[in-house]
CSV table of C-alpha atoms and ligand atoms in Angstrom, one decimal:
chain,number,residue,atom,x,y,z
M,1,UNK,CA,23.4,34.4,-2.2
M,2,UNK,CA,21.5,31.6,-4.0
M,3,UNK,CA,22.0,32.0,-7.7
M,4,UNK,CA,19.7,29.4,-8.8
M,5,UNK,CA,16.2,28.4,-7.8
M,6,UNK,CA,16.1,25.3,-5.5
M,7,UNK,CA,13.2,23.0,-6.0
M,8,UNK,CA,11.3,21.3,-3.3
M,9,UNK,CA,11.4,18.1,-5.5
M,10,UNK,CA,12.4,17.1,-8.9
M,11,UNK,CA,10.0,14.9,-10.8
M,12,UNK,CA,11.7,15.6,-14.1
M,13,UNK,CA,15.4,14.5,-14.0
M,14,UNK,CA,14.9,10.8,-12.9
M,15,UNK,CA,12.3,10.2,-15.5
M,16,UNK,CA,14.1,11.7,-18.3
M,17,UNK,CA,17.1,9.7,-17.2
M,18,UNK,CA,15.0,6.5,-17.5
M,19,UNK,CA,13.0,7.5,-20.4
M,20,UNK,CA,14.2,4.8,-22.8
M,21,UNK,CA,13.3,2.0,-20.3
M,22,UNK,CA,10.0,3.7,-19.4
M,23,UNK,CA,8.9,4.1,-23.1
M,24,UNK,CA,9.8,0.4,-23.9
M,25,UNK,CA,7.3,-0.4,-21.1
M,26,UNK,CA,4.5,1.8,-22.8
M,27,UNK,CA,5.7,0.3,-26.0
M,28,UNK,CA,5.3,-3.4,-25.0
M,29,UNK,CA,1.9,-2.7,-23.3
M,30,UNK,CA,0.6,-1.1,-26.7
M,31,UNK,CA,2.1,-3.9,-28.7
M,32,UNK,CA,0.2,-6.5,-26.6
M,33,UNK,CA,-2.7,-4.5,-25.3
M,34,UNK,CA,-1.6,-5.3,-21.8
M,35,UNK,CA,-3.5,-2.7,-19.9
M,36,UNK,CA,-5.2,-4.3,-16.9
M,37,UNK,CA,-3.8,-7.4,-14.9
M,38,UNK,CA,-1.2,-9.8,-16.5
M,39,UNK,CA,2.4,-10.2,-16.2
M,40,UNK,CA,3.6,-6.7,-15.6
M,41,UNK,CA,1.3,-6.5,-12.5
M,42,UNK,CA,2.2,-9.8,-11.2
M,43,UNK,CA,6.1,-9.0,-11.7
M,44,UNK,CA,5.9,-5.8,-10.0
M,45,UNK,CA,4.0,-7.4,-6.9
M,46,UNK,CA,6.6,-10.0,-6.7
M,47,UNK,CA,9.5,-7.6,-6.9
M,48,UNK,CA,7.9,-5.1,-4.4
M,49,UNK,CA,7.0,-8.0,-1.9
M,50,UNK,CA,10.7,-9.1,-2.1
M,51,UNK,CA,11.9,-5.5,-1.6
M,52,UNK,CA,9.6,-5.2,1.6
M,53,UNK,CA,10.7,-8.7,2.9
M,54,UNK,CA,7.1,-9.8,3.1
M,55,UNK,CA,4.9,-12.6,1.5
M,56,UNK,CA,2.4,-10.7,-0.3
M,57,UNK,CA,2.0,-7.5,-2.4
M,58,UNK,CA,-1.3,-6.6,-3.8
M,59,UNK,CA,-1.2,-3.5,-6.3
M,60,UNK,CA,-4.0,-1.0,-6.2
M,61,UNK,CA,-4.8,2.2,-7.6
M,62,UNK,CA,-3.7,4.5,-4.6
M,63,UNK,CA,-2.4,4.5,-1.1
M,64,UNK,CA,-5.9,5.5,0.1
M,65,UNK,CA,-7.4,2.4,-1.5
M,66,UNK,CA,-4.7,0.3,-0.1
M,67,UNK,CA,-5.5,1.6,3.5
M,68,UNK,CA,-9.3,1.0,2.9
M,69,UNK,CA,-8.7,-2.5,1.5
M,70,UNK,CA,-6.4,-3.5,4.3
M,71,UNK,CA,-8.6,-2.3,6.8
M,72,UNK,CA,-11.8,-4.2,5.4
M,73,UNK,CA,-9.7,-7.3,4.6
M,74,UNK,CA,-8.2,-7.2,8.1
M,75,UNK,CA,-11.5,-7.4,9.7
M,76,UNK,CA,-12.3,-3.9,10.8
M,77,UNK,CA,-16.2,-3.7,11.1
M,78,UNK,CA,-18.4,-1.0,10.6
M,79,UNK,CA,-19.0,0.6,14.2
M,80,UNK,CA,-15.6,-0.4,15.4
M,81,UNK,CA,-13.1,2.3,16.6
M,82,UNK,CA,-9.6,2.6,15.1
M,83,UNK,CA,-6.7,4.6,16.6
M,84,UNK,CA,-4.5,6.9,14.5
M,85,UNK,CA,-2.6,10.1,14.9
M,86,UNK,CA,-3.7,13.5,13.9
M,87,UNK,CA,-0.3,14.4,12.6
M,88,UNK,CA,-0.7,12.8,9.1
M,89,UNK,CA,-2.3,13.1,5.8
M,90,UNK,CA,-6.1,12.8,5.8
M,91,UNK,CA,-5.9,9.5,3.6
M,92,UNK,CA,-5.2,7.8,6.8
M,93,UNK,CA,-8.2,8.6,8.6
M,94,UNK,CA,-10.6,9.0,5.5
M,95,UNK,CA,-10.1,5.3,4.9
M,96,UNK,CA,-11.2,4.5,8.5
M,97,UNK,CA,-14.4,6.3,8.0
M,98,UNK,CA,-14.7,4.7,4.4
M,99,UNK,CA,-14.4,1.2,6.0
M,100,UNK,CA,-17.4,2.3,8.2
M,101,UNK,CA,-15.3,2.6,11.3
M,102,UNK,CA,-14.8,5.6,13.8
M,103,UNK,CA,-11.5,7.5,14.1
M,104,UNK,CA,-9.9,7.9,17.4
M,105,UNK,CA,-6.9,10.1,17.6
M,106,UNK,CA,-3.9,9.5,19.9
M,107,UNK,CA,-0.9,12.4,19.9
M,108,UNK,CA,2.5,11.8,18.5
M,109,UNK,CA,6.0,12.0,20.0
M,110,UNK,CA,7.7,15.1,20.4
M,111,UNK,CA,11.0,14.1,18.7
M,112,UNK,CA,9.8,11.7,15.9
M,113,UNK,CA,6.4,13.2,15.3
M,114,UNK,CA,5.0,9.5,15.0
M,115,UNK,CA,2.5,7.7,17.2
M,116,UNK,CA,3.7,8.0,20.7
M,117,UNK,CA,3.5,4.4,22.3
M,118,UNK,CA,3.2,6.0,25.9
M,119,UNK,CA,0.2,8.1,24.9
M,120,UNK,CA,-1.4,5.0,23.2
M,121,UNK,CA,-1.0,2.9,26.3
M,122,UNK,CA,-2.3,5.8,28.4
M,123,UNK,CA,-5.3,6.3,26.2
M,124,UNK,CA,-6.1,2.5,26.4
M,125,UNK,CA,-5.7,2.3,30.4
M,126,UNK,CA,-7.6,5.5,31.0
M,127,UNK,CA,-10.4,5.4,28.4
M,128,UNK,CA,-10.9,1.5,27.4
M,129,UNK,CA,-11.6,-1.6,29.2
M,130,UNK,CA,-11.4,-5.3,28.3
M,131,UNK,CA,-14.6,-6.9,28.1
M,132,UNK,CA,-14.3,-10.1,30.2
M,133,UNK,CA,-16.3,-12.3,27.8
M,134,UNK,CA,-15.1,-11.6,24.3
M,135,UNK,CA,-11.6,-10.1,25.3
M,136,UNK,CA,-12.3,-7.1,23.1
M,137,UNK,CA,-11.2,-3.8,24.1
M,138,UNK,CA,-14.3,-1.4,24.6
M,139,UNK,CA,-14.0,2.5,24.6
M,140,UNK,CA,-15.9,3.2,27.9
M,141,UNK,CA,-17.2,6.4,26.7
M,142,UNK,CA,-18.7,5.3,23.4
M,143,UNK,CA,-19.2,1.8,24.3
M,144,UNK,CA,-17.6,0.8,20.9
M,145,UNK,CA,-15.1,-1.8,20.4
M,146,UNK,CA,-11.6,-0.5,19.6
M,147,UNK,CA,-10.1,-3.1,17.1
M,148,UNK,CA,-7.1,-1.5,15.6
M,149,UNK,CA,-4.4,0.9,15.4
M,150,UNK,CA,-2.6,2.7,12.6
M,151,UNK,CA,0.8,4.1,13.1
M,152,UNK,CA,2.0,6.2,10.3
M,153,UNK,CA,5.6,6.0,9.3
M,154,UNK,CA,5.6,10.0,8.6
M,155,UNK,CA,8.2,11.6,6.6
M,156,UNK,CA,9.9,8.3,6.0
M,157,UNK,CA,10.6,7.1,9.6
M,158,UNK,CA,9.1,4.0,11.1
M,159,UNK,CA,7.0,4.5,14.2
M,160,UNK,CA,8.4,2.6,17.4
M,161,UNK,CA,7.1,-0.7,16.2
M,162,UNK,CA,8.2,-3.1,19.1
M,163,UNK,CA,6.3,-1.0,21.6
M,164,UNK,CA,3.2,-0.4,19.4
M,165,UNK,CA,3.1,-4.3,18.5
M,166,UNK,CA,3.4,-5.1,22.2
M,167,UNK,CA,0.6,-2.8,23.5
M,168,UNK,CA,-1.6,-3.9,20.6
M,169,UNK,CA,-1.2,-7.5,21.6
M,170,UNK,CA,-2.0,-6.9,25.1
M,171,UNK,CA,-5.2,-5.1,24.0
M,172,UNK,CA,-6.2,-7.3,21.0
M,173,UNK,CA,-5.7,-4.7,18.5
M,174,UNK,CA,-4.7,-5.3,14.9
M,175,UNK,CA,-1.9,-3.2,13.7
M,176,UNK,CA,-2.0,-1.6,10.2
M,177,UNK,CA,1.0,0.3,9.1
M,178,UNK,CA,0.6,3.4,7.0
M,179,UNK,CA,4.0,3.1,5.1
M,180,UNK,CA,2.9,5.6,2.3
M,181,UNK,CA,6.0,7.8,2.9
M,182,UNK,CA,8.3,5.0,3.8
M,183,UNK,CA,9.3,2.6,1.1
M,184,UNK,CA,12.3,0.9,2.3
M,185,UNK,CA,12.5,2.4,5.7
M,186,UNK,CA,14.0,0.1,8.5
M,187,UNK,CA,13.4,-0.5,12.1
M,188,UNK,CA,15.6,-2.6,14.3
M,189,UNK,CA,13.3,-4.9,16.5
M,190,UNK,CA,14.9,-5.8,19.7
M,191,UNK,CA,12.2,-8.3,20.0
M,192,UNK,CA,13.0,-10.0,16.6
M,193,UNK,CA,16.7,-9.2,17.0
M,194,UNK,CA,16.9,-7.8,13.4
M,195,UNK,CA,16.3,-5.0,11.0
M,196,UNK,CA,12.8,-5.1,9.7
M,197,UNK,CA,11.3,-3.3,6.6
M,198,UNK,CA,8.4,-1.1,6.5
M,199,UNK,CA,5.4,-3.1,5.4
M,200,UNK,CA,6.8,-6.3,7.0
M,201,UNK,CA,5.7,-5.9,10.6
M,202,UNK,CA,2.1,-5.1,10.9
M,203,UNK,CA,-1.0,-7.3,9.9
M,204,UNK,CA,-1.2,-5.4,6.4
M,205,UNK,CA,0.5,-2.3,5.2
M,206,UNK,CA,-0.5,0.5,2.7
M,207,UNK,CA,2.1,2.0,0.4
M,208,UNK,CA,1.3,5.0,-2.0
M,209,UNK,CA,3.0,5.3,-5.4
M,210,UNK,CA,1.8,9.0,-6.0
M,211,UNK,CA,4.4,10.6,-8.2
M,212,UNK,CA,6.2,12.5,-5.5
M,213,UNK,CA,6.6,9.6,-3.2
M,214,UNK,CA,10.1,7.9,-2.7
M,215,UNK,CA,8.7,5.2,-5.2
M,216,UNK,CA,6.3,7.1,-7.4
M,217,UNK,CA,4.2,6.0,-10.6
M,218,UNK,CA,3.9,8.1,-13.5
M,219,UNK,CA,0.2,8.8,-12.1
M,220,UNK,CA,-1.6,7.2,-9.3
M,221,UNK,CA,-0.7,4.0,-7.6
M,222,UNK,CA,-0.7,2.1,-4.3
M,223,UNK,CA,-0.1,-1.4,-2.8
M,224,UNK,CA,-0.8,-3.4,0.2
M,225,UNK,CA,1.8,-5.7,1.8
M,226,UNK,CA,1.1,-8.5,4.2
M,227,UNK,CA,2.0,-11.9,5.3
M,228,UNK,CA,-1.4,-13.1,5.9
M,229,UNK,CA,-2.7,-15.3,2.9
M,230,UNK,CA,-6.3,-14.5,3.8
M,231,UNK,CA,-6.0,-10.8,3.8
M,232,UNK,CA,-4.1,-10.9,0.6
M,233,UNK,CA,-6.8,-13.0,-1.1
M,234,UNK,CA,-9.5,-10.6,0.1
M,235,UNK,CA,-7.5,-7.6,-1.0
M,236,UNK,CA,-7.1,-9.1,-4.4
M,237,UNK,CA,-11.0,-9.5,-4.4
M,238,UNK,CA,-11.7,-6.1,-3.3
M,239,UNK,CA,-9.6,-4.3,-5.9
M,240,UNK,CA,-11.6,-6.3,-8.5
M,241,UNK,CA,-15.3,-6.0,-7.8
M,242,UNK,CA,-15.3,-8.6,-5.5
M,243,UNK,CA,-14.5,-11.4,-8.1
M,244,UNK,CA,-12.0,-14.1,-7.7
M,245,UNK,CA,-13.2,-15.3,-11.2
M,246,UNK,CA,-14.6,-13.1,-13.9
M,247,UNK,CA,-18.2,-12.3,-13.3
M,248,UNK,CA,-18.5,-14.4,-10.1
M,249,UNK,CA,-18.7,-12.0,-7.2
M,250,UNK,CA,-17.9,-13.4,-3.8
M,251,UNK,CA,-18.5,-9.9,-2.4
M,252,UNK,CA,-19.2,-6.2,-3.4
M,253,UNK,CA,-15.8,-4.7,-4.0
M,254,UNK,CA,-14.2,-1.8,-5.9
M,255,UNK,CA,-12.6,-0.7,-9.0
M,256,UNK,CA,-9.2,-0.5,-7.4
M,257,UNK,CA,-6.6,-2.2,-9.7
M,258,UNK,CA,-3.4,-0.5,-10.6
M,259,UNK,CA,-2.8,-0.2,-14.5
M,260,UNK,CA,-0.3,-2.8,-16.0
M,261,UNK,CA,1.7,0.3,-17.5
M,262,UNK,CA,2.3,1.8,-14.1
M,263,UNK,CA,3.3,-1.6,-12.5
M,264,UNK,CA,5.9,-1.7,-15.6
M,265,UNK,CA,7.1,1.8,-14.8
M,266,UNK,CA,7.2,0.9,-11.1
M,267,UNK,CA,9.3,-2.2,-11.9
M,268,UNK,CA,11.8,-0.1,-13.8
M,269,UNK,CA,12.0,2.6,-11.0
M,270,UNK,CA,12.1,0.0,-8.0
M,271,UNK,CA,15.6,-1.0,-9.3
M,272,UNK,CA,16.8,2.3,-8.7
M,273,UNK,CA,15.1,2.8,-5.2
M,274,UNK,CA,18.1,1.6,-2.9
M,275,UNK,CA,20.4,4.1,-4.6
M,276,UNK,CA,17.7,7.1,-4.3
M,277,UNK,CA,17.4,6.1,-0.6
M,278,UNK,CA,21.2,6.1,0.1
M,279,UNK,CA,21.2,9.6,-1.7
M,280,UNK,CA,18.4,10.9,0.5
M,281,UNK,CA,20.1,9.6,3.7
M,282,UNK,CA,23.3,11.2,2.6
M,283,UNK,CA,21.4,14.7,2.0
M,284,UNK,CA,19.9,14.4,5.4
M,285,UNK,CA,23.2,13.8,6.9
M,286,UNK,CA,24.7,16.8,5.3
M,287,UNK,CA,21.7,19.0,6.2
M,288,UNK,CA,22.3,17.7,9.8
M,289,UNK,CA,25.8,18.6,10.1
M,290,UNK,CA,25.2,22.0,8.5
M,291,UNK,CA,22.2,22.9,10.6
M,292,UNK,CA,23.8,21.9,14.0
M,293,UNK,CA,25.3,25.2,14.3
M,294,UNK,CA,22.3,27.3,13.2
M,295,UNK,CA,20.4,28.6,16.3
M,296,UNK,CA,16.6,28.2,16.3
M,297,UNK,CA,16.5,25.4,13.8
M,298,UNK,CA,15.8,21.9,15.1
M,299,UNK,CA,16.6,19.1,12.7
M,300,UNK,CA,15.0,15.7,12.5
M,301,UNK,CA,15.8,13.1,15.1
M,302,UNK,CA,16.6,9.7,14.1
M,303,UNK,CA,16.6,7.1,16.9
M,304,UNK,CA,19.3,4.4,16.7
M,305,UNK,CA,16.7,1.7,16.0
M,306,UNK,CA,15.7,3.8,12.7
M,307,UNK,CA,16.9,4.0,9.2
M,308,UNK,CA,14.8,6.7,7.8
M,309,UNK,CA,14.3,7.0,4.0
M,310,UNK,CA,13.6,10.9,4.3
M,311,UNK,CA,10.6,11.3,2.1
M,312,UNK,CA,10.5,14.8,3.8
M,313,UNK,CA,13.3,16.6,5.5
M,314,UNK,CA,11.4,18.5,8.3
M,315,UNK,CA,12.9,21.2,10.5
M,316,UNK,CA,11.3,23.0,13.4
M,317,UNK,CA,11.6,26.9,13.4
M,318,UNK,CA,9.9,29.4,15.4
M,319,UNK,CA,8.7,32.0,13.0
M,320,UNK,CA,7.8,29.5,10.4
M,321,UNK,CA,5.8,31.8,8.1
M,322,UNK,CA,8.7,34.6,8.0
M,323,UNK,CA,11.3,31.9,7.4
M,324,UNK,CA,9.3,30.1,4.7
M,325,UNK,CA,8.8,33.6,3.0
M,326,UNK,CA,12.5,34.6,3.2
M,327,UNK,CA,13.6,31.2,1.8
M,328,UNK,CA,11.2,31.6,-1.0
M,329,UNK,CA,12.5,35.2,-1.7
M,330,UNK,CA,15.9,33.5,-2.4
M,331,UNK,CA,14.3,30.9,-4.6
M,332,UNK,CA,14.3,28.0,-2.0
M,333,UNK,CA,11.1,26.2,-2.3
M,334,UNK,CA,9.8,24.5,0.9
M,335,UNK,CA,6.5,23.0,1.9
M,336,UNK,CA,4.2,22.3,5.0
M,337,UNK,CA,3.5,18.8,6.1
M,338,UNK,CA,0.9,19.5,7.5
M,339,UNK,CA,-0.3,23.1,8.4
M,340,UNK,CA,-3.7,21.9,10.0
M,341,UNK,CA,-3.8,18.9,12.2
M,342,UNK,CA,-6.4,16.3,11.3
M,343,UNK,CA,-8.5,16.9,14.6
M,344,UNK,CA,-9.0,20.5,13.7
M,345,UNK,CA,-10.0,20.0,10.1
M,346,UNK,CA,-13.5,21.2,9.1
M,347,UNK,CA,-14.0,17.6,7.8
M,348,UNK,CA,-13.6,16.5,11.5
M,349,UNK,CA,-15.6,19.0,13.3
M,350,UNK,CA,-18.3,16.4,14.1
M,351,UNK,CA,-15.6,14.6,16.4
M,352,UNK,CA,-15.8,17.7,18.7
M,353,UNK,CA,-12.3,18.3,19.1
M,354,UNK,CA,-10.7,21.7,20.1
M,355,UNK,CA,-7.3,23.1,20.1
M,356,UNK,CA,-5.3,22.0,23.0
M,357,UNK,CA,-6.5,18.2,22.7
M,358,UNK,CA,-3.3,17.0,20.9
M,359,UNK,CA,-0.6,19.6,22.1
M,360,UNK,CA,2.5,17.9,20.3
M,361,UNK,CA,0.8,17.6,17.1
M,362,UNK,CA,-0.4,21.3,17.2
M,363,UNK,CA,3.0,22.6,18.2
M,364,UNK,CA,4.7,20.7,15.2
M,365,UNK,CA,2.0,21.7,12.8
M,366,UNK,CA,2.9,25.3,13.8
M,367,UNK,CA,6.6,25.0,13.6
M,368,UNK,CA,7.5,22.5,11.0
M,369,UNK,CA,9.0,23.3,7.6
M,370,UNK,CA,10.0,20.8,4.9
M,371,UNK,CA,13.2,21.7,3.3
M,372,UNK,CA,14.0,20.7,-0.4
M,373,UNK,CA,14.6,17.0,-0.5
M,374,UNK,CA,15.3,14.5,-3.3
M,375,UNK,CA,17.9,12.2,-4.4
M,376,UNK,CA,19.3,14.5,-6.9
M,377,UNK,CA,19.8,17.5,-4.6
M,378,UNK,CA,23.3,18.5,-4.7
M,379,UNK,CA,25.8,19.3,-1.8
M,380,UNK,CA,25.9,23.0,-3.1
M,381,UNK,CA,22.2,23.4,-3.0
M,382,UNK,CA,22.2,21.9,0.6
M,383,UNK,CA,24.9,24.3,1.6
M,384,UNK,CA,22.8,27.2,0.1
M,385,UNK,CA,19.7,26.3,2.1
M,386,UNK,CA,21.8,26.0,5.3
M,387,UNK,CA,23.5,29.2,4.7
M,388,UNK,CA,20.2,30.9,4.3
M,389,UNK,CA,18.7,29.7,7.2
M,390,UNK,CA,21.8,30.7,9.1
M,391,UNK,CA,21.4,34.3,7.7
M,392,UNK,CA,17.7,34.4,8.7
M,393,UNK,CA,18.4,33.3,12.1
M,394,UNK,CA,20.7,36.2,12.8
K,401,LIG,C1,0.3,9.9,0.2
K,401,LIG,C2,-0.2,9.4,1.5
K,401,LIG,C3,-1.5,8.8,1.5
K,401,LIG,C4,-2.3,8.5,0.4
K,401,LIG,O1,-1.7,8.0,-0.7
K,401,LIG,P1,-2.4,8.2,-2.2
K,401,LIG,O2,-1.6,7.2,-3.0
K,401,LIG,O3,-2.4,9.6,-2.5
K,401,LIG,O4,-3.9,7.8,-2.1
K,401,LIG,C5,-1.8,8.0,2.9
K,401,LIG,N1,-1.0,8.3,3.9
K,401,LIG,C6,0.1,9.1,3.9
K,401,LIG,C7,0.6,9.4,5.1
K,401,LIG,C8,0.4,9.7,2.6
K,401,LIG,O5,1.7,10.4,2.7
């Protein structure tokens, strides 16, 4: 029997522990009136770029803005088509529409829940053709150019980037990573013969610092990382009304800056991220060991080329609603990520999809359950969750 409630995540403890450092960021901002831009922003950008092993980081005010600015700066044009997965948060696709482009969904892999390279290849080979003159990939049905693909490193595990980058190169597609759940995740590239950090492999990458993310601000936040100087320059412009110099506008942009105070907070927290990631990985290992013997519970799959950061710990169960309810009755809080696949959302009814179009995503949406996962989760709590799942399975 669980005695105490087990929360889904804990946003109190880490900030209480760091309260003095966080308060001194606030205090220094107040003393200097340093609210927008300035050294706290620059310092965080440098530290986060170093963390991601990438040349540039541009701090913006959300992961959604990071995606939108990356797409626009990367050269996605209005009327282009951009491929992504239906098993993700709507920000991945919303931002494609906001950049003026059209969304095309390709289904995910059954074991990792991330973009399936084989299905990407099949879509390109059956539904697209290369224009002989321009070399552009054209969707045969719509006649529109397909210019980019957005793998999402969902739940903190990177998509199969070698395979995706190779297919993308063959079809002239830009690759944008949605790493909003994958700060610090790593992928072993056979091609490059090394471990690569999330945010360092694509043309540009979006991160979110929403409070619940592995690296969270004390409010909204996001960032773009890229090795491309021109994309970095345009993203800096886009986040600041298209100005490179005050009141001289090279283009129309957005109010998309990240507050200096949030950058200061994030710099404090970034120092702890490697330790927090280690704790999440240790928790995942414990869960996996305990759940092995529980019938009807499928634990997450980590390929040998992946070091996942377990933003979420997802299991699959048959009677998901009943399991969630029973865990809830024992004080164990769980989540659903995500209950309705994007292609079946009302917002996308105009795309004309129906159930059955992306069977792997639909099956996952019906069966996945996110168990409590955060760095401070204790071994006793993990044992209690596993025991309860074993009890329910009986
Ligand atoms: C959180 C998240 C986003 C959006 O980030 P915000 O900072 O909330 O705008 C985008 N994609 C994925 C996969 C996310 O989890």
